[in-house]
Amino acid sequence: MTSTLDQLTGTVHRPGDPGYPAAVTGYNLAVVHAPALVVEARTAGDVAAAVRYAAAEGLAVTVQNTGHGARHPVGADTLLLRTGALDDVAVDPVGRTVTVGAGVTSGQVAAATAPHGLAMVAGSAPSVGVVGMTVGGGMGPLARALGFAADRVRSFEVVTADGEQRHVSAGSEPDLFFALRGGGGGFAVVTALTADLVELPGFWGGAVFFPGAEAAAVLHAWRTWAPTLPPEVTTSIALLRLPPLPQLPPPLRGQFLVHLRIASTGSPADGEALLAPMRAVAPVVVDTVGPRPYTEIGAVHLDPEEPAPAADSGCLLGGLPAEAVDALLALAGPGVETSLLAVELRQLGGALAVHPAVPDAVSGRDAAFSLFAVGVLAPPVAAQVPDAVRAAVAAVAPWRSGVQYAFACGQDLTDAWSPDVLARLQQVARDRDPHGLLRPAQPLPA
């Protein structure tokens, strides 16, 4: 081992080391990694040292915190840089900002900001990494009210491909600042970011589950109801085929259900009035909607926390006519045998469509809805899942929007940005990483 890695305060794992199997395991167990080595960084200095070491050894660098965004296996030509130990959170309640390390999760930052009555735009699952979600153009359950996480970033601390630590802001490095806000992780290794917080003592929201047999009535009602909602309300709906897991409540365990999600920054009274028409569409199996602290934002989507092997895809939609809903019902509705765990529709718009004062690289702002489909790669349906996921996206192809959301779908990014934005991102990548040292989860099109 060279002196570069001898100076690390973190941990190095190589194939055959006892800690290597755990260090290469991410959230999606279907993506199996076998890097030349894993560096678990504890400081930004460790990150810089790892980048310099990789460059000297002719290795690429792939960065992961939780591994939620991992799409492709990391091989023996790559150093896997894990940032989970960079988990500092510093809240400035007066300035209403928060600085989070690259290892911080949505749940951790919510726990730190909530006592001050403040919130950061975070993901739908508490276990999702904040930095990865932000640089990838992610959104949360209150997206229509709060917008994209990237829109609220003030600055980044990064290590560039030359191994140097840099402070990046709109004033200091505008092109890199633009690219890191929604353009993905291929421009620099982010070790921390500072973002604006919003005043949010709590929210109103949760989940309403309907019997799967009522899917047609519920989805068609949701299709016409969602566009009537004010921007402080965010909603999505999913066809769920839940496994018979003992940790699930008996009414949900092993059932085919329709899962309506709703979250609002408005008053509970207004929320109850808005939700009433949907509650009346069909019998309700479980209803968890009500006032909540922001630390319970994960109760809206109820995303699984435990790692699992999965395949997923999705797309953005310009609209959601009845024919689109019918196409999804034909694919995953009542009486249909499918290997899909979930087929989700999410309403967009509101603050998501508002461009920030300082432009960023977030894509797909003009879309009206998004589609997401996922299946678990487990027997006996594992072989069927990839085709089923692709079929879900193909089913709504006639209603796709022109530009696609960059990092939600695990697919080619050619249509993720307008030609001018893509050209700008490609130029930033060439300028900052001319030798292609950094290998993001989803690389830019050539």
Short mmCIF file of C-alpha atoms in Angstrom, two decimals:
data_model
loop_
_atom_site.label_atom_id
_atom_site.label_comp_id
_atom_site.label_asym_id
_atom_site.label_seq_id
_atom_site.Cartn_x
_atom_site.Cartn_y
_atom_site.Cartn_z
CA MET A 1 0.00 0.00 0.00
CA THR A 2 1.40 3.40 -0.90
CA SER A 3 2.00 6.24 1.54
CA THR A 4 -1.06 7.97 0.09
CA LEU A 5 -3.37 5.45 1.73
CA ASP A 6 -1.14 4.95 4.78
CA GLN A 7 -2.21 8.44 5.87
CA LEU A 8 -5.95 7.68 5.86
CA THR A 9 -7.99 8.02 9.01
CA GLY A 10 -10.64 5.83 7.40
CA THR A 11 -10.55 2.15 6.49
CA VAL A 12 -9.33 0.30 3.41
CA HIS A 13 -10.81 -3.05 2.36
CA ARG A 14 -9.37 -5.27 -0.36
CA PRO A 15 -10.70 -8.54 -1.79
CA GLY A 16 -10.20 -11.24 0.83
CA ASP A 17 -10.32 -8.84 3.79
CA PRO A 18 -12.99 -9.65 6.41
CA GLY A 19 -14.73 -6.29 5.94
CA TYR A 20 -14.76 -6.35 2.14
CA PRO A 21 -18.12 -8.11 1.57
CA ALA A 22 -20.04 -5.65 3.75
CA ALA A 23 -18.17 -2.68 2.31
CA VAL A 24 -19.15 -3.52 -1.28
CA THR A 25 -22.83 -4.15 -0.47
CA GLY A 26 -25.28 -1.36 -1.26
CA TYR A 27 -29.04 -0.91 -1.11
CA ASN A 28 -29.78 -2.76 -4.36
CA LEU A 29 -28.47 -6.28 -3.84
CA ALA A 30 -28.90 -7.04 -7.54
CA VAL A 31 -25.95 -4.76 -8.31
CA VAL A 32 -22.94 -6.82 -7.22
CA HIS A 33 -19.72 -4.86 -6.79
CA ALA A 34 -16.16 -6.24 -6.98
CA PRO A 35 -13.84 -3.20 -6.88
CA ALA A 36 -10.07 -3.33 -6.58
CA LEU A 37 -10.46 -1.82 -3.12
CA VAL A 38 -12.91 0.07 -0.96
CA VAL A 39 -11.98 3.22 0.93
CA GLU A 40 -14.34 4.16 3.75
CA ALA A 41 -13.48 7.82 4.19
CA ARG A 42 -13.81 9.57 7.53
CA THR A 43 -12.69 13.03 6.41
CA ALA A 44 -12.53 15.15 3.29
CA GLY A 45 -8.78 14.61 3.47
CA ASP A 46 -9.38 10.87 3.16
CA VAL A 47 -11.46 11.51 0.05
CA ALA A 48 -8.70 13.61 -1.50
CA ALA A 49 -6.09 10.97 -0.69
CA ALA A 50 -8.22 8.23 -2.20
CA VAL A 51 -8.74 10.21 -5.41
CA ARG A 52 -5.00 10.88 -5.73
CA TYR A 53 -4.23 7.22 -5.07
CA ALA A 54 -6.69 6.07 -7.72
CA ALA A 55 -5.22 8.44 -10.28
CA ALA A 56 -1.69 7.20 -9.53
CA GLU A 57 -2.77 3.55 -9.80
CA GLY A 58 -4.82 3.96 -12.97
CA LEU A 59 -8.12 3.23 -11.23
CA ALA A 60 -11.47 4.90 -11.71
CA VAL A 61 -13.40 6.23 -8.69
CA THR A 62 -17.03 5.47 -7.92
CA VAL A 63 -18.65 7.12 -4.91
CA GLN A 64 -21.41 5.63 -2.77
CA ASN A 65 -23.01 6.46 0.54
CA THR A 66 -26.01 4.14 0.92
CA GLY A 67 -25.89 2.75 -2.60
CA HIS A 68 -29.51 3.67 -3.36
CA GLY A 69 -28.45 5.16 -6.69
CA ALA A 70 -26.13 2.36 -7.80
CA ARG A 71 -27.13 1.12 -11.26
CA HIS A 72 -24.06 -0.67 -12.57
CA PRO A 73 -21.56 -3.07 -10.96
CA VAL A 74 -18.23 -1.63 -9.87
CA GLY A 75 -15.39 -3.77 -11.20
CA ALA A 76 -11.73 -4.47 -10.56
CA ASP A 77 -10.63 -1.34 -12.42
CA THR A 78 -12.30 0.90 -9.84
CA LEU A 79 -11.78 2.23 -6.33
CA LEU A 80 -15.11 2.30 -4.49
CA LEU A 81 -15.22 5.34 -2.21
CA ARG A 82 -17.76 5.02 0.62
CA THR A 83 -18.77 8.26 2.32
CA GLY A 84 -21.10 7.00 5.05
CA ALA A 85 -18.79 8.13 7.87
CA LEU A 86 -18.94 11.76 6.67
CA ASP A 87 -22.08 12.17 8.75
CA ASP A 88 -21.75 15.57 10.42
CA VAL A 89 -24.86 17.78 10.49
CA ALA A 90 -24.61 21.46 11.48
CA VAL A 91 -27.84 23.46 11.74
CA ASP A 92 -27.85 27.26 11.76
CA PRO A 93 -31.34 28.05 13.07
CA VAL A 94 -30.81 31.81 12.76
CA GLY A 95 -29.57 31.76 9.18
CA ARG A 96 -31.90 28.83 8.40
CA THR A 97 -29.25 26.72 6.74
CA VAL A 98 -27.84 23.28 7.29
CA THR A 99 -24.48 21.80 6.36
CA VAL A 100 -24.49 18.04 5.87
CA GLY A 101 -21.68 15.63 5.18
CA ALA A 102 -21.81 13.24 2.26
CA GLY A 103 -22.82 10.38 4.55
CA VAL A 104 -25.90 12.01 6.05
CA THR A 105 -29.30 10.43 5.35
CA SER A 106 -32.68 12.09 5.04
CA GLY A 107 -33.72 10.72 8.41
CA GLN A 108 -30.64 12.10 10.13
CA VAL A 109 -31.04 15.61 8.77
CA ALA A 110 -34.76 15.65 9.61
CA ALA A 111 -33.94 14.69 13.20
CA ALA A 112 -31.43 17.54 13.42
CA THR A 113 -33.59 20.28 11.90
CA ALA A 114 -37.01 19.38 13.33
CA PRO A 115 -36.30 20.66 16.89
CA HIS A 116 -35.84 24.12 15.34
CA GLY A 117 -39.10 23.93 13.38
CA LEU A 118 -37.08 23.75 10.15
CA ALA A 119 -36.77 21.22 7.36
CA MET A 120 -34.50 20.38 4.44
CA VAL A 121 -35.87 18.97 1.21
CA ALA A 122 -35.19 15.28 1.68
CA GLY A 123 -36.04 11.97 0.08
CA SER A 124 -39.12 9.83 0.59
CA ALA A 125 -37.14 7.19 2.53
CA PRO A 126 -35.24 8.11 5.72
CA SER A 127 -32.33 5.90 4.62
CA VAL A 128 -31.65 7.78 1.37
CA GLY A 129 -28.44 9.81 1.30
CA VAL A 130 -29.01 13.55 1.15
CA VAL A 131 -26.03 14.46 -1.04
CA GLY A 132 -26.64 11.78 -3.67
CA MET A 133 -30.32 12.61 -3.84
CA THR A 134 -29.57 16.32 -4.16
CA VAL A 135 -26.90 16.20 -6.86
CA GLY A 136 -29.07 13.74 -8.79
CA GLY A 137 -32.00 16.15 -8.95
CA GLY A 138 -34.12 14.36 -6.36
CA MET A 139 -37.34 15.41 -4.70
CA GLY A 140 -39.34 14.40 -1.64
CA PRO A 141 -42.93 13.77 -0.51
CA LEU A 142 -43.54 17.54 -0.23
CA ALA A 143 -42.07 18.22 -3.67
CA ARG A 144 -44.89 20.37 -5.06
CA ALA A 145 -44.58 22.68 -2.06
CA LEU A 146 -40.80 22.71 -1.59
CA GLY A 147 -39.37 21.97 -5.05
CA PHE A 148 -36.18 20.08 -5.84
CA ALA A 149 -33.49 19.66 -3.21
CA ALA A 150 -30.87 21.03 -5.62
CA ASP A 151 -32.72 24.34 -5.91
CA ARG A 152 -31.94 25.19 -2.27
CA VAL A 153 -28.20 24.43 -2.23
CA ARG A 154 -25.95 27.36 -1.31
CA SER A 155 -22.56 25.72 -1.67
CA PHE A 156 -20.61 22.47 -1.86
CA GLU A 157 -17.36 21.20 -0.43
CA VAL A 158 -15.81 18.91 -3.02
CA VAL A 159 -12.72 17.04 -4.09
CA THR A 160 -12.06 17.40 -7.80
CA ALA A 161 -10.41 14.79 -10.01
CA ASP A 162 -6.99 16.35 -9.41
CA GLY A 163 -7.30 15.47 -5.71
CA GLU A 164 -7.79 19.06 -4.56
CA GLN A 165 -10.38 20.18 -2.02
CA ARG A 166 -12.51 23.09 -3.20
CA HIS A 167 -15.39 25.27 -2.02
CA VAL A 168 -17.97 25.60 -4.80
CA SER A 169 -20.65 28.27 -4.95
CA ALA A 170 -22.40 30.39 -7.54
CA GLY A 171 -19.79 33.09 -7.04
CA SER A 172 -16.64 30.99 -6.85
CA GLU A 173 -17.16 28.32 -9.52
CA PRO A 174 -20.44 28.92 -11.35
CA ASP A 175 -20.16 26.15 -13.96
CA LEU A 176 -19.35 23.45 -11.42
CA PHE A 177 -22.05 24.80 -9.09
CA PHE A 178 -24.54 24.55 -11.95
CA ALA A 179 -23.57 20.98 -12.80
CA LEU A 180 -23.61 19.65 -9.25
CA ARG A 181 -27.15 20.89 -8.71
CA GLY A 182 -29.04 18.19 -10.59
CA GLY A 183 -26.40 17.03 -13.06
CA GLY A 184 -25.22 14.01 -11.10
CA GLY A 185 -21.98 12.96 -9.48
CA GLY A 186 -19.52 12.87 -12.36
CA PHE A 187 -18.00 16.33 -11.90
CA ALA A 188 -16.44 16.14 -8.43
CA VAL A 189 -16.73 14.14 -5.22
CA VAL A 190 -19.02 16.07 -2.89
CA THR A 191 -17.91 15.81 0.73
CA ALA A 192 -20.50 18.25 2.15
CA LEU A 193 -23.13 20.74 1.08
CA THR A 194 -24.89 23.70 2.64
CA ALA A 195 -28.56 24.29 1.85
CA ASP A 196 -31.36 26.62 2.82
CA LEU A 197 -33.97 25.31 5.23
CA VAL A 198 -37.69 26.00 5.20
CA GLU A 199 -39.84 26.82 8.20
CA LEU A 200 -41.88 23.66 8.72
CA PRO A 201 -42.91 22.69 12.26
CA GLY A 202 -44.72 19.67 10.84
CA PHE A 203 -46.88 18.51 7.98
CA TRP A 204 -50.20 16.80 7.35
CA GLY A 205 -50.10 13.55 5.48
CA GLY A 206 -49.72 9.82 5.35
CA ALA A 207 -51.15 6.90 3.41
CA VAL A 208 -54.57 5.59 2.44
CA PHE A 209 -54.80 1.98 1.28
CA PHE A 210 -57.68 0.69 -0.83
CA PRO A 211 -58.39 -2.89 -1.94
CA GLY A 212 -56.66 -3.79 -5.19
CA ALA A 213 -59.99 -4.89 -6.62
CA GLU A 214 -61.00 -1.21 -6.60
CA ALA A 215 -57.93 -0.13 -8.58
CA ALA A 216 -59.78 1.10 -11.66
CA ALA A 217 -62.17 3.31 -9.70
CA VAL A 218 -59.45 4.67 -7.42
CA LEU A 219 -56.86 5.38 -10.14
CA HIS A 220 -59.33 7.09 -12.44
CA ALA A 221 -60.65 9.18 -9.55
CA TRP A 222 -57.10 10.13 -8.56
CA ARG A 223 -56.30 11.07 -12.17
CA THR A 224 -59.00 13.74 -12.19
CA TRP A 225 -58.66 14.74 -8.51
CA ALA A 226 -54.90 15.38 -8.37
CA PRO A 227 -54.88 18.31 -10.85
CA THR A 228 -57.41 20.14 -8.64
CA LEU A 229 -55.03 20.24 -5.67
CA PRO A 230 -53.18 23.41 -4.60
CA PRO A 231 -49.36 23.38 -4.79
CA GLU A 232 -48.95 22.89 -1.04
CA VAL A 233 -50.29 19.36 -1.54
CA THR A 234 -48.20 16.57 -3.07
CA THR A 235 -49.72 13.23 -3.95
CA SER A 236 -48.83 9.95 -5.61
CA ILE A 237 -50.54 6.61 -6.01
CA ALA A 238 -49.26 3.09 -6.49
CA LEU A 239 -50.49 -0.37 -7.34
CA LEU A 240 -48.80 -2.55 -4.70
CA ARG A 241 -48.41 -6.29 -4.48
CA LEU A 242 -46.96 -6.72 -1.02
CA PRO A 243 -45.16 -9.89 0.04
CA PRO A 244 -46.40 -11.85 3.06
CA LEU A 245 -43.76 -10.45 5.39
CA PRO A 246 -44.40 -10.73 9.14
CA GLN A 247 -43.36 -7.12 9.77
CA LEU A 248 -46.27 -5.83 7.68
CA PRO A 249 -49.60 -5.12 9.40
CA PRO A 250 -52.10 -7.99 8.87
CA PRO A 251 -54.44 -5.91 6.64
CA LEU A 252 -51.54 -5.25 4.24
CA ARG A 253 -49.56 -8.48 4.49
CA GLY A 254 -49.48 -10.37 1.21
CA GLN A 255 -52.18 -8.17 -0.31
CA PHE A 256 -52.78 -6.43 -3.63
CA LEU A 257 -53.56 -2.81 -2.73
CA VAL A 258 -53.84 0.71 -4.06
CA HIS A 259 -51.61 3.00 -2.00
CA LEU A 260 -52.55 6.68 -2.12
CA ARG A 261 -49.89 8.98 -0.65
CA ILE A 262 -50.51 12.58 0.35
CA ALA A 263 -48.48 15.26 2.13
CA SER A 264 -49.29 18.92 2.67
CA THR A 265 -47.72 21.99 4.20
CA GLY A 266 -51.22 23.46 4.60
CA SER A 267 -53.59 23.15 7.53
CA PRO A 268 -54.98 19.77 8.61
CA ALA A 269 -58.52 21.07 8.14
CA ASP A 270 -57.81 22.03 4.54
CA GLY A 271 -56.11 18.70 3.92
CA GLU A 272 -59.03 16.72 5.30
CA ALA A 273 -61.45 18.61 3.07
CA LEU A 274 -59.28 18.04 0.00
CA LEU A 275 -58.83 14.32 0.68
CA ALA A 276 -62.51 13.62 1.44
CA PRO A 277 -63.53 12.91 -2.19
CA MET A 278 -60.82 10.26 -2.56
CA ARG A 279 -61.65 8.60 0.75
CA ALA A 280 -65.20 8.19 -0.52
CA VAL A 281 -64.27 6.46 -3.79
CA ALA A 282 -63.85 2.96 -2.34
CA PRO A 283 -63.64 1.10 0.98
CA VAL A 284 -60.53 2.02 2.95
CA VAL A 285 -58.29 -0.77 4.26
CA VAL A 286 -55.84 1.38 6.26
CA ASP A 287 -55.74 5.17 6.71
CA THR A 288 -52.74 6.78 8.44
CA VAL A 289 -53.26 10.38 7.29
CA GLY A 290 -53.04 13.12 9.89
CA PRO A 291 -50.75 15.78 11.42
CA ARG A 292 -47.15 14.61 11.81
CA PRO A 293 -43.72 15.95 12.75
CA TYR A 294 -41.32 16.23 9.82
CA THR A 295 -39.29 13.38 11.29
CA GLU A 296 -42.13 11.10 10.13
CA ILE A 297 -41.96 12.13 6.47
CA GLY A 298 -41.08 8.51 5.63
CA ALA A 299 -44.62 7.49 6.65
CA VAL A 300 -45.99 8.95 3.41
CA HIS A 301 -44.37 6.59 0.91
CA LEU A 302 -43.40 3.81 3.34
CA ASP A 303 -40.45 2.85 1.15
CA PRO A 304 -38.70 -0.36 2.23
CA GLU A 305 -35.67 0.30 4.39
CA GLU A 306 -33.92 -3.05 4.05
CA PRO A 307 -31.65 -3.78 1.05
CA ALA A 308 -33.10 -6.07 -1.60
CA PRO A 309 -32.34 -7.11 -5.19
CA ALA A 310 -34.52 -5.02 -7.48
CA ALA A 311 -34.98 -3.74 -11.02
CA ASP A 312 -36.76 -0.47 -11.73
CA SER A 313 -37.38 2.14 -14.37
CA GLY A 314 -39.66 5.05 -15.06
CA CYS A 315 -40.34 8.14 -17.09
CA LEU A 316 -41.98 11.54 -17.06
CA LEU A 317 -45.42 12.16 -18.51
CA GLY A 318 -46.79 15.27 -20.14
CA GLY A 319 -50.30 14.33 -19.04
CA LEU A 320 -52.35 11.48 -17.66
CA PRO A 321 -55.42 10.80 -19.80
CA ALA A 322 -57.82 7.97 -19.06
CA GLU A 323 -56.13 5.88 -21.74
CA ALA A 324 -52.82 6.00 -19.86
CA VAL A 325 -54.45 4.77 -16.66
CA ASP A 326 -56.20 2.01 -18.59
CA ALA A 327 -52.87 0.95 -20.09
CA LEU A 328 -51.36 0.57 -16.62
CA LEU A 329 -54.40 -1.28 -15.31
CA ALA A 330 -54.10 -3.72 -18.21
CA LEU A 331 -50.50 -4.31 -17.19
CA ALA A 332 -50.77 -4.44 -13.39
CA GLY A 333 -54.42 -4.11 -12.40
CA PRO A 334 -56.87 -6.58 -10.84
CA GLY A 335 -56.79 -10.07 -12.29
CA VAL A 336 -53.39 -9.55 -13.94
CA GLU A 337 -50.44 -11.79 -13.09
CA THR A 338 -47.36 -9.59 -12.79
CA SER A 339 -43.94 -9.73 -11.17
CA LEU A 340 -44.01 -6.02 -10.33
CA LEU A 341 -43.95 -5.00 -6.69
CA ALA A 342 -45.16 -1.47 -7.41
CA VAL A 343 -46.32 0.75 -10.24
CA GLU A 344 -46.40 4.36 -9.08
CA LEU A 345 -47.79 7.57 -10.53
CA ARG A 346 -46.67 10.83 -8.94
CA GLN A 347 -48.13 14.25 -9.57
CA LEU A 348 -45.53 16.93 -10.31
CA GLY A 349 -45.88 20.67 -10.94
CA GLY A 350 -46.14 23.32 -8.26
CA ALA A 351 -42.73 24.41 -6.98
CA LEU A 352 -41.06 21.73 -9.13
CA ALA A 353 -41.90 23.81 -12.21
CA VAL A 354 -40.36 27.00 -10.80
CA HIS A 355 -36.78 27.70 -11.90
CA PRO A 356 -34.46 28.90 -9.11
CA ALA A 357 -32.91 32.35 -9.18
CA VAL A 358 -29.51 30.74 -9.86
CA PRO A 359 -30.06 28.23 -12.69
CA ASP A 360 -29.24 24.58 -12.09
CA ALA A 361 -29.14 21.34 -14.07
CA VAL A 362 -32.35 19.77 -12.75
CA SER A 363 -34.29 18.26 -15.64
CA GLY A 364 -37.93 17.61 -16.39
CA ARG A 365 -39.48 20.64 -14.71
CA ASP A 366 -42.35 20.86 -17.16
CA ALA A 367 -43.65 17.32 -16.67
CA ALA A 368 -47.09 16.80 -15.15
CA PHE A 369 -46.64 13.29 -13.74
CA SER A 370 -43.98 10.63 -13.30
CA LEU A 371 -44.20 6.87 -13.61
CA PHE A 372 -42.05 4.48 -11.60
CA ALA A 373 -42.14 0.68 -11.73
CA VAL A 374 -40.12 -1.74 -9.59
CA GLY A 375 -39.92 -5.47 -8.99
CA VAL A 376 -37.91 -7.62 -6.61
CA LEU A 377 -35.46 -9.99 -8.27
CA ALA A 378 -36.35 -12.98 -6.15
CA PRO A 379 -37.66 -16.45 -7.03
CA PRO A 380 -39.92 -17.44 -8.61
CA VAL A 381 -40.40 -14.22 -10.61
CA ALA A 382 -36.83 -12.86 -10.79
CA ALA A 383 -36.38 -13.63 -14.49
CA GLN A 384 -39.64 -11.88 -15.38
CA VAL A 385 -39.05 -8.60 -13.53
CA PRO A 386 -36.80 -6.73 -16.00
CA ASP A 387 -39.24 -7.28 -18.87
CA ALA A 388 -42.18 -6.28 -16.67
CA VAL A 389 -40.46 -3.05 -15.68
CA ARG A 390 -39.74 -2.18 -19.30
CA ALA A 391 -43.33 -3.03 -20.24
CA ALA A 392 -44.65 -0.56 -17.68
CA VAL A 393 -42.63 2.26 -19.23
CA ALA A 394 -43.62 1.19 -22.74
CA ALA A 395 -47.29 1.16 -21.78
CA VAL A 396 -47.30 4.93 -21.26
CA ALA A 397 -44.94 5.81 -24.12
CA PRO A 398 -47.58 7.82 -26.05
CA TRP A 399 -47.87 10.26 -23.15
CA ARG A 400 -44.21 10.75 -22.26
CA SER A 401 -42.91 14.28 -21.96
CA GLY A 402 -40.10 15.48 -24.20
CA VAL A 403 -37.40 15.73 -21.53
CA GLN A 404 -36.96 12.96 -18.98
CA TYR A 405 -36.02 13.16 -15.31
CA ALA A 406 -32.28 12.56 -15.24
CA PHE A 407 -31.64 10.11 -12.45
CA ALA A 408 -34.97 8.50 -11.60
CA CYS A 409 -35.08 5.84 -14.21
CA GLY A 410 -31.78 4.01 -14.53
CA GLN A 411 -31.78 4.46 -18.27
CA ASP A 412 -29.92 6.31 -21.00
CA LEU A 413 -29.68 10.03 -20.28
CA THR A 414 -29.73 11.26 -23.87
CA ASP A 415 -33.17 12.79 -23.42
CA ALA A 416 -32.66 13.96 -19.84
CA TRP A 417 -31.70 17.53 -20.75
CA SER A 418 -32.14 20.02 -23.53
CA PRO A 419 -29.22 20.04 -25.99
CA ASP A 420 -27.75 23.25 -24.58
CA VAL A 421 -27.85 22.06 -20.97
CA LEU A 422 -26.38 18.68 -21.92
CA ALA A 423 -23.58 20.41 -23.85
CA ARG A 424 -22.80 22.57 -20.82
CA LEU A 425 -22.66 19.54 -18.52
CA GLN A 426 -20.41 17.67 -20.94
CA GLN A 427 -18.06 20.66 -21.07
CA VAL A 428 -17.90 20.87 -17.28
CA ALA A 429 -17.07 17.15 -17.13
CA ARG A 430 -14.29 17.57 -19.71
CA ASP A 431 -12.87 20.57 -17.90
CA ARG A 432 -12.99 19.06 -14.40
CA ASP A 433 -12.19 15.43 -15.18
CA PRO A 434 -10.42 15.30 -18.56
CA HIS A 435 -9.19 11.73 -18.00
CA GLY A 436 -12.53 10.31 -16.87
CA LEU A 437 -11.33 9.36 -13.39
CA LEU A 438 -14.75 9.80 -11.77
CA ARG A 439 -17.29 7.16 -12.71
CA PRO A 440 -20.80 8.16 -11.58
CA ALA A 441 -23.77 5.83 -11.15
CA GLN A 442 -25.16 7.10 -14.44
CA PRO A 443 -22.60 8.69 -16.77
CA LEU A 444 -23.44 11.50 -19.14
CA PRO A 445 -24.03 10.58 -22.78
CA ALA A 446 -20.86 10.88 -24.85
#
